[in-house]
GROMACS .gro file of C-alpha atoms in nm:
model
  223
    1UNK     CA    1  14.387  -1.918  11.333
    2UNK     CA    2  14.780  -1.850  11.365
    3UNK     CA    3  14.747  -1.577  11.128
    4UNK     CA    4  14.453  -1.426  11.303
    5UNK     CA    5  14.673  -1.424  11.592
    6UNK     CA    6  14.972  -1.289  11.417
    7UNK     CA    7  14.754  -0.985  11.321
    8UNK     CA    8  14.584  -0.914  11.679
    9UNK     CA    9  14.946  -0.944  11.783
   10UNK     CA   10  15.065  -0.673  11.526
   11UNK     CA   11  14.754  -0.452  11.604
   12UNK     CA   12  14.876  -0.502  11.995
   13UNK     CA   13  15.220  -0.379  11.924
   14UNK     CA   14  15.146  -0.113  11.648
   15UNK     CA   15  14.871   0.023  11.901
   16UNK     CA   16  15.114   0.004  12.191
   17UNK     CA   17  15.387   0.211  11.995
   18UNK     CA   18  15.128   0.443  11.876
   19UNK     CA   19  15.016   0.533  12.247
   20UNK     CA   20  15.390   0.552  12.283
   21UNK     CA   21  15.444   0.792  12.021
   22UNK     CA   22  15.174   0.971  12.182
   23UNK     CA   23  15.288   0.984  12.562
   24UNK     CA   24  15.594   1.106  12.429
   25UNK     CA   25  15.453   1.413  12.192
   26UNK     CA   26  15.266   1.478  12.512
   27UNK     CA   27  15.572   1.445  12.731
   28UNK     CA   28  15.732   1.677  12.493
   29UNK     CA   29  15.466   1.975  12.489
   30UNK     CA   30  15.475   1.964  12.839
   31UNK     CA   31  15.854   2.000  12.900
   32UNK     CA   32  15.816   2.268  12.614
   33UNK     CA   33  15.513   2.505  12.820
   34UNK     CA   34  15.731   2.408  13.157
   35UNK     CA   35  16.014   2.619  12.952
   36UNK     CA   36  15.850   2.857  12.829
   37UNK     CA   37  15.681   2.935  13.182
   38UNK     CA   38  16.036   2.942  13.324
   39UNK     CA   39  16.135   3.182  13.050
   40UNK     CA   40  15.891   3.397  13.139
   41UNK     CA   41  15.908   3.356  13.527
   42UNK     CA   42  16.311   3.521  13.395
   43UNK     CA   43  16.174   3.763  13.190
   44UNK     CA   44  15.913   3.875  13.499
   45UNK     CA   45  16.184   3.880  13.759
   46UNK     CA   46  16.435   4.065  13.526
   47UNK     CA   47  16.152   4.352  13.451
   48UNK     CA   48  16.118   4.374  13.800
   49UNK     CA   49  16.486   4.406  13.938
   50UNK     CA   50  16.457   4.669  13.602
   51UNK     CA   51  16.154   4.874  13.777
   52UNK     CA   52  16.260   4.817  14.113
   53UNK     CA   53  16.614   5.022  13.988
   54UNK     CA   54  16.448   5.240  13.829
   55UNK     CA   55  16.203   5.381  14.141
   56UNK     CA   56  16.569   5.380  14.312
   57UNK     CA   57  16.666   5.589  14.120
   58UNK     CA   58  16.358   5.834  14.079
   59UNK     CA   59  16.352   5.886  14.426
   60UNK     CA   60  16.706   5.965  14.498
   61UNK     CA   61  16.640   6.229  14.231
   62UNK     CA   62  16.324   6.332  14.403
   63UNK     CA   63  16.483   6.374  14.723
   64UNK     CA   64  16.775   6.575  14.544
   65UNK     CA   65  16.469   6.763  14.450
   66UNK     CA   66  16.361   6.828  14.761
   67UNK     CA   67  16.680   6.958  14.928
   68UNK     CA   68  16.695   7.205  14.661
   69UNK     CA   69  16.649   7.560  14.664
   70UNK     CA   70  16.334   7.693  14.438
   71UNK     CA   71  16.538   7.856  14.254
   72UNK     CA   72  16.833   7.643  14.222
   73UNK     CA   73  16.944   7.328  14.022
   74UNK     CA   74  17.041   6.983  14.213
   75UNK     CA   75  17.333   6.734  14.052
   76UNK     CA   76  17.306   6.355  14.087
   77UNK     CA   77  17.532   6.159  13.929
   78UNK     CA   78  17.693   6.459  13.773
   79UNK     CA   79  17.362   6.520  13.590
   80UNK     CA   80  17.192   6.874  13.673
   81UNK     CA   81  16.799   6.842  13.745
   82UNK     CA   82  16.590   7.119  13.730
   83UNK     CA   83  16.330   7.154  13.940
   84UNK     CA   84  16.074   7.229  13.690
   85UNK     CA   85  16.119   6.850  13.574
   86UNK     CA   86  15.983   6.760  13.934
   87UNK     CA   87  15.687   6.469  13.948
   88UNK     CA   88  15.366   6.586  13.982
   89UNK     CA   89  15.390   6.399  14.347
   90UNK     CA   90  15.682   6.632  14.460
   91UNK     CA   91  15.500   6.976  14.285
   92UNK     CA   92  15.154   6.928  14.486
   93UNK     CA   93  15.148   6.608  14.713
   94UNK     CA   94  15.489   6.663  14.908
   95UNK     CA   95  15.411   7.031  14.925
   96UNK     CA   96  15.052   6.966  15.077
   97UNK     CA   97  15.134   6.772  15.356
   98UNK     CA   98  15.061   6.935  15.651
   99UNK     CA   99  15.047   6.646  15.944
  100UNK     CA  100  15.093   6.301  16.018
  101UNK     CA  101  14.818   6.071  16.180
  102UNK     CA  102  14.770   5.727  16.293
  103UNK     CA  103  14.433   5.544  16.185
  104UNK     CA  104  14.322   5.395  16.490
  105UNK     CA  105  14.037   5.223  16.423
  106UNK     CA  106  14.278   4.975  16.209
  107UNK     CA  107  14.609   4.978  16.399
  108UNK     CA  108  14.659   4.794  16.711
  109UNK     CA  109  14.824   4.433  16.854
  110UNK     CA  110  14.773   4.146  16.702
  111UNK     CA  111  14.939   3.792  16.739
  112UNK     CA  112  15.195   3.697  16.590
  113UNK     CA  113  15.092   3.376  16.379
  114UNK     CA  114  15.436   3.213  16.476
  115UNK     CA  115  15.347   3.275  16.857
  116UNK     CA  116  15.674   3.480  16.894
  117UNK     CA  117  15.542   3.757  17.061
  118UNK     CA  118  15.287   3.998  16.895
  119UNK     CA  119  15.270   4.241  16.620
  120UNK     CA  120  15.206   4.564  16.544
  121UNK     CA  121  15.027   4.696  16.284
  122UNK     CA  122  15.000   5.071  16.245
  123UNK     CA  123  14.818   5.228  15.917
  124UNK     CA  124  14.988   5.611  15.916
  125UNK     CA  125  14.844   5.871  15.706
  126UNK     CA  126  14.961   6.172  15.593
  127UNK     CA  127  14.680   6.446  15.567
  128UNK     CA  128  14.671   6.817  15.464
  129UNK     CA  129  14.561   7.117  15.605
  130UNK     CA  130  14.169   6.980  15.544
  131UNK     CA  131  14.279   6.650  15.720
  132UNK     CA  132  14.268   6.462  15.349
  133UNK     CA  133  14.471   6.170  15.253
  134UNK     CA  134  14.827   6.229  15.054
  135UNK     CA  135  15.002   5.997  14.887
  136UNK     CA  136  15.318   6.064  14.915
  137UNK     CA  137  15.650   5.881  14.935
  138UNK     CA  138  15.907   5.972  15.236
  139UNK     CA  139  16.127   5.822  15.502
  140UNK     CA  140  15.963   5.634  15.783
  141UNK     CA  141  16.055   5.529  16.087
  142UNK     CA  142  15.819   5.381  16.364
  143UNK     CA  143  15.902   5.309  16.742
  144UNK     CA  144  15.753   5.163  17.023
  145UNK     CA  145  15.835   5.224  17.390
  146UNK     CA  146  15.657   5.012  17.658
  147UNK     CA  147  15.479   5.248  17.909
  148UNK     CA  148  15.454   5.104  18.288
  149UNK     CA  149  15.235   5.231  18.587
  150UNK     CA  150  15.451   5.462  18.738
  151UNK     CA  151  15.485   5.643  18.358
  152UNK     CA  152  15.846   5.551  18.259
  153UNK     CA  153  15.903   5.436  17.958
  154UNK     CA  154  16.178   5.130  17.817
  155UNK     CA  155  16.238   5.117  17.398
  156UNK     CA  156  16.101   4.767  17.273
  157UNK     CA  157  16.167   4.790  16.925
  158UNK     CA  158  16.209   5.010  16.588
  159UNK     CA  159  16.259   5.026  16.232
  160UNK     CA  160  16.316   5.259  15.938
  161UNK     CA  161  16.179   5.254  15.585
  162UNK     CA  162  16.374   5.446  15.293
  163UNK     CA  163  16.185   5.627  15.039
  164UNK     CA  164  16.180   5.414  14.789
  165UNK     CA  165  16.067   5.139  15.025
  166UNK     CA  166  15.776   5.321  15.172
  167UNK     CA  167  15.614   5.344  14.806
  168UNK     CA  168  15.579   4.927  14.895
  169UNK     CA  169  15.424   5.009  15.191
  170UNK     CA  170  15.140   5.218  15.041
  171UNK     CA  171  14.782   5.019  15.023
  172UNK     CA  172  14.418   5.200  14.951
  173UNK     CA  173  14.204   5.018  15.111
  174UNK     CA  174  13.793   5.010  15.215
  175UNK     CA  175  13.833   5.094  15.531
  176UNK     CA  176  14.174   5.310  15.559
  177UNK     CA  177  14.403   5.364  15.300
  178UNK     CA  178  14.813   5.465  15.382
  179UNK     CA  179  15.158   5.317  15.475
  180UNK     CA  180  15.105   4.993  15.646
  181UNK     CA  181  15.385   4.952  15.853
  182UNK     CA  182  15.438   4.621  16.097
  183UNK     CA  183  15.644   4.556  16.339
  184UNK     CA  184  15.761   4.279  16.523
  185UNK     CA  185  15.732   4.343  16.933
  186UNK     CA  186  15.898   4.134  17.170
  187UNK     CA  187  15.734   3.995  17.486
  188UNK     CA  188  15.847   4.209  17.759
  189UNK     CA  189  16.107   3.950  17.909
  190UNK     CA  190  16.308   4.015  17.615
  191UNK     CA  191  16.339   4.352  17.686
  192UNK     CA  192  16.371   4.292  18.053
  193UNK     CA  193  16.254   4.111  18.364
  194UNK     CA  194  16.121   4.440  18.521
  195UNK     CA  195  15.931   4.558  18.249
  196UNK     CA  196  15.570   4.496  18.298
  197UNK     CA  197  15.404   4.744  18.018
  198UNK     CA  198  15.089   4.901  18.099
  199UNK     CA  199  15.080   5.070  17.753
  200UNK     CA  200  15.276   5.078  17.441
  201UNK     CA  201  15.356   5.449  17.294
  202UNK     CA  202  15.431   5.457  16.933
  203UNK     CA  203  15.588   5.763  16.722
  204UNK     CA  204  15.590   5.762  16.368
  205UNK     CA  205  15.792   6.017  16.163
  206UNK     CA  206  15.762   6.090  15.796
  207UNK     CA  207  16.054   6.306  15.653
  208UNK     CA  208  16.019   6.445  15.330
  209UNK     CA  209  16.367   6.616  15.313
  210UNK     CA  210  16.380   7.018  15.348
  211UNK     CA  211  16.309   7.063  15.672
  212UNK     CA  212  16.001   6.917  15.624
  213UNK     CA  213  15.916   6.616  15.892
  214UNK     CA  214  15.609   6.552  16.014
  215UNK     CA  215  15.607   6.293  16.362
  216UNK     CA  216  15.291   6.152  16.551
  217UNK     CA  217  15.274   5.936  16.866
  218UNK     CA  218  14.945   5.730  16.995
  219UNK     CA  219  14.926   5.523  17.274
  220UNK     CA  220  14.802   5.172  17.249
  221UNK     CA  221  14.697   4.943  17.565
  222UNK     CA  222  14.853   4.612  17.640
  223UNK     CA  223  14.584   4.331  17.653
   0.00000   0.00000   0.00000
């Protein structure tokens, strides 16, 4: 009988250090994937601070481009381009732009999710001279200027969006596709105690460098 319990006892413990054993290989693979997800999670990051760089840099050499004559060649860096190295974008798209438009059907007020005020979202297309969409990357800059009854207008708020930053703002959507811009607007006591907007007027500009700047305004009512 003392034996039989000497052996369940063994079993116990050589059972309870084999479930040991076992916790800690699984322990172990899992600190191992957790490192190897954080190594990649580096790796990720690092190739896009890399990319992120490298559109930095492609754009200050496209809008080197731009500023050049046809004939000429542009230095960056100390590096001379030639124009005939120019992206496809800055050959055809930058040269076919022939307006600037706001998509109203999906820009407009909306609240703010944090109840600070609203926002506004404005979809702004650039279109050639058949009205078609062109993707194309530029400065941006948006404001909005509250209108009131007696047709005055008071700045609210603005921003401005480099080159390389508008390429983030690009989406193709189902319904509209161009730069979604969106910007913050402040109820009209932050602006000031007498303004009571009837209407909010908002100008876009695009500059593509060159003398080439295409601007568009839209008003939107206040609800």
């Amino acid at each position: 009988m003392k034996q039989s319990l000497s052996i369940t006892f063994l079993l116990t413990i050589a059972a309870c250090m084999l479930c040991g054993c076992q916790l800690n290989a699984r322990q172990a693979a899992i600190e191992e994937e957790s490192r190897r997800q954080e190594a990649t999670i580096r790796e990720l990051r690092l190739q896009v601070e890399e990319t992120e760089q490298m559109l930095a840099k492609q754009d200050r050499e496209i809008e080197a481009l731009r500023h050049a004559d046809a004939d000429s060649l542009s230095t960056t860096s100390g590096k001379a381009i030639q124009l005939a190295s120019a992206t496809e974008e800055t050959q055809v798209n930058w040269g076919s732009v022939n307006a600037l438009q706001i998509h109203r059907l999906t820009s407009g007020l909306v609240q703010n999710p944090s109840g600070n005020g609203s926002l506004l979202n404005v979809v702004l297309q650039p279109v050639d001279e058949d009205a078609e969409l062109v993707k194309v990357a530029g400065a941006l800059t948006l404001n909005v200027s509250a209108v009131q009854e007696d047709g005055s207008s008071v700045s609210m708020a603005d921003q401005s969006w480099s080159i390389t930053e508008s390429r983030k703002l690009w989406t193709r959507g189902l319904v509209s596709s161009g730069f979604h811009l969106r910007l913050q607007i402040p109820d009209s006591a932050e602006v000031s105690s007498s303004v009571q907007p009837n209407k909010l007027l908002v100008t876009c500009t695009l500059d593509l460098g060159a003398n080439r700047r295409f601007s568009t305004t839209e008003l939107f009512d206040v609800e």
